[in-house]
Short mmCIF file of C-alpha atoms and ligand atoms in Angstrom, two decimals:
data_model
loop_
_atom_site.label_atom_id
_atom_site.label_comp_id
_atom_site.label_asym_id
_atom_site.label_seq_id
_atom_site.Cartn_x
_atom_site.Cartn_y
_atom_site.Cartn_z
CA UNK A 1 -13.98 36.67 46.71
CA UNK A 2 -17.77 36.41 47.06
CA UNK A 3 -18.47 32.73 47.61
CA UNK A 4 -16.96 29.27 48.07
CA UNK A 5 -18.22 25.72 48.56
CA UNK A 6 -18.54 26.17 52.36
CA UNK A 7 -18.11 22.47 53.12
CA UNK A 8 -14.56 21.39 52.21
CA UNK A 9 -11.81 21.16 54.83
CA UNK A 10 -10.29 24.51 53.82
CA UNK A 11 -13.61 26.37 53.91
CA UNK A 12 -14.44 24.81 57.29
CA UNK A 13 -11.22 26.14 58.80
CA UNK A 14 -11.79 29.62 57.41
CA UNK A 15 -9.41 29.41 54.46
CA UNK A 16 -12.05 29.99 51.77
CA UNK A 17 -9.39 31.40 49.45
CA UNK A 18 -8.02 27.84 49.29
CA UNK A 19 -11.42 26.17 48.72
CA UNK A 20 -10.91 22.70 47.22
CA UNK A 21 -13.71 23.37 44.74
CA UNK A 22 -12.44 26.84 43.91
CA UNK A 23 -13.66 30.06 45.48
CA UNK A 24 -15.83 32.45 43.45
CA UNK A 25 -13.76 35.50 42.59
CA UNK A 26 -15.44 38.89 42.48
CA UNK A 27 -14.97 39.42 38.79
CA UNK A 28 -14.51 37.11 35.85
CA UNK A 29 -15.32 34.08 38.02
CA UNK A 30 -17.95 31.37 37.68
CA UNK A 31 -20.90 32.18 39.91
CA UNK A 32 -21.92 28.85 41.50
CA UNK A 33 -25.45 30.20 42.22
CA UNK A 34 -26.42 31.86 38.94
CA UNK A 35 -24.05 29.80 36.72
CA UNK A 36 -22.99 33.09 35.11
CA UNK A 37 -19.75 35.04 35.08
CA UNK A 38 -19.31 37.32 38.10
CA UNK A 39 -19.41 40.98 37.13
CA UNK A 40 -17.15 42.50 39.72
CA UNK A 41 -17.19 45.28 42.22
CA UNK A 42 -17.05 48.22 39.81
CA UNK A 43 -20.75 48.86 40.36
CA UNK A 44 -23.07 50.36 42.92
CA UNK A 45 -24.07 46.98 44.28
CA UNK A 46 -22.46 43.57 44.49
CA UNK A 47 -24.17 40.37 45.64
CA UNK A 48 -22.15 38.07 47.91
CA UNK A 49 -22.92 35.10 50.13
CA UNK A 50 -23.69 36.49 53.57
CA UNK A 51 -20.69 34.71 55.10
CA UNK A 52 -18.51 36.85 52.80
CA UNK A 53 -19.81 40.21 53.98
CA UNK A 54 -17.15 42.16 55.87
CA UNK A 55 -17.63 44.91 58.42
CA UNK A 56 -15.65 48.10 57.92
CA UNK A 57 -14.94 49.37 61.43
CA UNK A 58 -16.20 52.83 62.37
CA UNK A 59 -13.53 55.39 61.71
CA UNK A 60 -11.84 53.49 58.90
CA UNK A 61 -11.92 55.80 55.87
CA UNK A 62 -14.06 54.00 53.29
CA UNK A 63 -12.13 55.38 50.34
CA UNK A 64 -8.96 53.84 51.72
CA UNK A 65 -10.47 50.63 53.10
CA UNK A 66 -11.16 49.18 49.64
CA UNK A 67 -7.54 48.27 48.72
CA UNK A 68 -7.23 46.44 52.03
CA UNK A 69 -9.51 43.81 50.51
CA UNK A 70 -6.90 42.99 47.86
CA UNK A 71 -3.35 44.25 48.36
CA UNK A 72 -3.91 44.49 52.10
CA UNK A 73 -5.16 40.97 52.73
CA UNK A 74 -2.69 39.43 50.28
CA UNK A 75 0.24 40.79 52.24
CA UNK A 76 -1.37 40.44 55.70
CA UNK A 77 -2.23 36.78 55.13
CA UNK A 78 1.35 35.82 54.36
CA UNK A 79 2.68 37.90 57.25
CA UNK A 80 0.39 35.87 59.54
CA UNK A 81 1.19 32.55 57.87
CA UNK A 82 4.91 33.16 58.45
CA UNK A 83 4.32 34.46 62.00
CA UNK A 84 5.83 37.90 61.49
CA UNK A 85 6.04 39.93 64.68
CA UNK A 86 8.44 42.01 66.75
CA UNK A 87 12.01 41.22 65.76
CA UNK A 88 11.15 39.56 62.43
CA UNK A 89 13.46 40.63 59.63
CA UNK A 90 11.31 41.27 56.57
CA UNK A 91 12.39 42.31 53.09
CA UNK A 92 10.01 43.70 50.47
CA UNK A 93 10.92 43.60 46.78
CA UNK A 94 9.01 46.19 44.79
CA UNK A 95 7.21 49.22 46.17
CA UNK A 96 3.86 49.37 44.38
CA UNK A 97 0.32 48.59 45.49
CA UNK A 98 1.25 45.32 47.17
CA UNK A 99 4.72 46.38 48.28
CA UNK A 100 3.66 49.53 50.08
CA UNK A 101 1.03 47.58 52.03
CA UNK A 102 3.58 44.89 52.87
CA UNK A 103 5.83 47.60 54.34
CA UNK A 104 3.07 49.23 56.37
CA UNK A 105 1.63 45.98 57.71
CA UNK A 106 4.98 44.36 58.52
CA UNK A 107 6.06 47.52 60.33
CA UNK A 108 2.68 47.60 62.10
CA UNK A 109 3.30 44.05 63.33
CA UNK A 110 6.63 45.17 64.77
CA UNK A 111 9.01 43.76 62.16
CA UNK A 112 12.24 45.32 60.93
CA UNK A 113 11.46 46.16 57.33
CA UNK A 114 13.85 46.58 54.42
CA UNK A 115 12.69 47.66 50.97
CA UNK A 116 14.73 46.14 48.14
CA UNK A 117 14.90 48.29 45.04
CA UNK A 118 17.08 48.56 41.95
CA UNK A 119 17.70 52.28 42.48
CA UNK A 120 17.94 54.64 45.46
CA UNK A 121 15.02 56.70 44.10
CA UNK A 122 12.50 55.12 46.44
CA UNK A 123 14.43 55.62 49.67
CA UNK A 124 12.39 58.57 50.96
CA UNK A 125 9.10 56.87 50.11
CA UNK A 126 10.19 53.59 51.70
CA UNK A 127 11.17 55.28 54.95
CA UNK A 128 8.00 57.38 55.00
CA UNK A 129 5.90 54.22 54.67
CA UNK A 130 7.59 52.71 57.72
CA UNK A 131 10.61 50.83 56.36
CA UNK A 132 13.83 50.93 58.35
CA UNK A 133 16.11 50.95 55.32
CA UNK A 134 16.46 50.58 51.58
CA UNK A 135 18.70 47.88 50.11
CA UNK A 136 19.82 48.61 46.56
CA UNK A 137 19.68 45.28 44.76
CA UNK A 138 22.06 46.42 42.00
CA UNK A 139 24.82 47.17 44.55
CA UNK A 140 26.87 43.94 44.89
CA UNK A 141 28.61 45.06 48.09
CA UNK A 142 25.36 45.99 49.82
CA UNK A 143 23.79 42.70 48.72
CA UNK A 144 26.79 40.70 50.01
CA UNK A 145 26.62 42.47 53.37
CA UNK A 146 22.91 41.69 53.62
CA UNK A 147 23.42 37.92 53.15
CA UNK A 148 21.60 35.65 55.64
CA UNK A 149 19.84 38.68 57.10
CA UNK A 150 16.17 37.95 56.46
CA UNK A 151 13.51 35.64 57.87
CA UNK A 152 11.02 36.52 55.15
CA UNK A 153 11.24 38.25 51.78
CA UNK A 154 8.00 39.34 50.11
CA UNK A 155 8.38 39.49 46.33
CA UNK A 156 5.74 41.79 44.84
CA UNK A 157 7.33 42.24 41.39
CA UNK A 158 4.50 41.60 38.89
CA UNK A 159 6.52 40.15 36.01
CA UNK A 160 9.01 37.39 35.14
CA UNK A 161 12.27 38.02 36.99
CA UNK A 162 15.38 36.52 38.55
CA UNK A 163 15.22 35.28 42.16
CA UNK A 164 18.86 34.19 42.30
CA UNK A 165 20.21 37.48 43.72
CA UNK A 166 17.68 37.41 46.58
CA UNK A 167 17.94 33.81 47.81
CA UNK A 168 21.31 34.28 49.64
CA UNK A 169 19.69 37.11 51.62
CA UNK A 170 17.50 34.59 53.46
CA UNK A 171 18.69 33.20 56.77
CA UNK A 172 18.43 29.46 57.52
CA UNK A 173 14.76 28.41 57.20
CA UNK A 174 13.98 31.79 55.70
CA UNK A 175 11.30 32.00 53.00
CA UNK A 176 10.85 34.12 49.90
CA UNK A 177 7.13 34.45 49.17
CA UNK A 178 5.95 35.36 45.67
CA UNK A 179 2.77 37.44 45.51
CA UNK A 180 3.38 39.55 42.39
CA UNK A 181 4.20 37.47 39.33
CA UNK A 182 1.57 34.89 38.40
CA UNK A 183 3.31 32.72 35.83
CA UNK A 184 6.85 31.77 34.76
CA UNK A 185 9.96 32.96 36.59
CA UNK A 186 13.56 33.04 35.39
CA UNK A 187 15.60 29.89 35.88
CA UNK A 188 16.60 29.46 39.52
CA UNK A 189 19.53 27.61 41.10
CA UNK A 190 18.66 25.20 43.89
CA UNK A 191 22.11 25.64 45.47
CA UNK A 192 21.19 28.42 47.94
CA UNK A 193 17.99 26.55 48.82
CA UNK A 194 19.77 23.28 49.57
CA UNK A 195 22.82 24.64 51.33
CA UNK A 196 20.97 27.23 53.39
CA UNK A 197 17.70 25.30 53.96
CA UNK A 198 15.84 28.19 52.38
CA UNK A 199 12.42 28.14 50.80
CA UNK A 200 10.51 29.74 47.95
CA UNK A 201 6.74 29.92 48.36
CA UNK A 202 3.63 31.66 47.10
CA UNK A 203 0.49 32.97 48.78
CA UNK A 204 -2.92 34.18 47.59
CA UNK A 205 -5.40 36.43 49.44
CA UNK A 206 -6.61 35.40 52.90
CA UNK A 207 -9.83 33.92 54.26
CA UNK A 208 -12.83 35.93 55.38
CA UNK A 209 -12.05 35.67 59.11
CA UNK A 210 -8.50 36.84 58.46
CA UNK A 211 -9.75 39.68 56.23
CA UNK A 212 -11.97 40.93 59.04
CA UNK A 213 -9.00 40.66 61.39
CA UNK A 214 -7.02 42.83 58.95
CA UNK A 215 -9.74 45.49 58.78
CA UNK A 216 -9.92 45.59 62.59
CA UNK A 217 -6.11 45.66 62.87
CA UNK A 218 -5.83 48.55 60.39
CA UNK A 219 -8.57 50.51 62.16
CA UNK A 220 -6.92 50.06 65.54
CA UNK A 221 -3.43 50.94 64.24
CA UNK A 222 -4.45 53.65 61.78
CA UNK A 223 -2.79 51.74 58.94
CA UNK A 224 -4.23 52.69 55.56
CA UNK A 225 -3.19 52.31 51.94
CA UNK A 226 -2.00 55.39 50.09
CA UNK A 227 -4.73 56.07 47.57
CA UNK A 228 -5.81 58.52 44.92
CA UNK A 229 -9.56 58.79 44.43
CA UNK A 230 -10.79 59.23 40.88
CA UNK A 231 -14.15 59.67 39.17
CA UNK A 232 -15.45 56.92 36.95
CA UNK A 233 -14.93 59.13 33.90
CA UNK A 234 -11.19 59.28 34.70
CA UNK A 235 -10.79 55.52 34.46
CA UNK A 236 -9.02 55.40 31.10
CA UNK A 237 -6.49 58.03 32.13
CA UNK A 238 -5.95 56.15 35.41
CA UNK A 239 -5.42 52.90 33.53
CA UNK A 240 -2.75 54.49 31.35
CA UNK A 241 -1.04 55.93 34.40
CA UNK A 242 -1.18 52.56 36.15
CA UNK A 243 0.57 50.93 33.20
CA UNK A 244 3.37 53.51 33.57
CA UNK A 245 3.51 52.80 37.35
CA UNK A 246 2.43 56.40 37.86
CA UNK A 247 0.24 55.83 40.89
CA UNK A 248 0.86 56.20 44.61
CA UNK A 249 -0.15 53.53 45.33
CA UNK A 250 -3.71 52.55 44.53
CA UNK A 251 -6.48 54.22 42.55
CA UNK A 252 -9.91 54.15 44.18
CA UNK A 253 -12.99 54.85 42.04
CA UNK A 254 -15.66 56.93 43.76
CA UNK A 255 -18.79 55.03 42.75
CA UNK A 256 -20.94 58.05 43.61
CA UNK A 257 -19.43 59.59 40.45
CA UNK A 258 -21.22 56.93 38.41
CA UNK A 259 -24.39 59.08 38.41
CA UNK A 260 -24.84 60.46 34.93
CA UNK A 261 -21.63 58.98 33.54
CA UNK A 262 -23.05 56.13 31.45
CA UNK A 263 -20.76 57.22 28.65
CA UNK A 264 -17.67 56.54 30.74
CA UNK A 265 -18.91 53.10 31.76
CA UNK A 266 -19.55 52.17 28.15
ZN1 ZN B 301 -14.53 24.87 49.95
#
């Protein structure tokens, strides 16, 4: 996000991501100053409104700070919105770029964190990232035992899927927040929502003030995304690997490698 209207009620309270007139996204957005399409951050320089410049704290590894501005703030913002702190019971569905940050940040805020996965394969990774346990969503007994056990479930699955198995896991007034799939979901029964006073919600990135708070929080706690740094000329290979979910957990492009690699950019 590089700009917003700066005068609507949401912008004035620091929620520029919710700008009534639409914020300007970093790439593929409409630039309200030049009237052109924004060209993104995959370049040596990017022009942003000065209010949108963030300070990376000293000591925060630059190569690992970048994903905080996307996966990091997306998960941090919802953790703050739903007041997650010590004692909160948080579930995370999906352990990719967003999911692994959700685990680290929720654990960093003092929550009890459970990763929900279809197979036990991710147990070691989940625990290493700071989760307390892995709940296997294909195990009916484990799912039944986990009923009513969560204040917040963060759903990072990036495609159309079924929420019905997860809704009974929420406690009264618990919320399942969608941050992965942008589009249709499978048909959902309202029964567990009505009877248990449960909620389904969504959340985008955060505002600039909150993003700075995240950077400062991560620097003070030593919380960083797991990243793999690549050269610009490895981008196609990285894209293929990303499509196979073969990345732990975010690729970072070293823009210094852009020197002399015009061929790769083309
Ligand atoms: Zn605005």
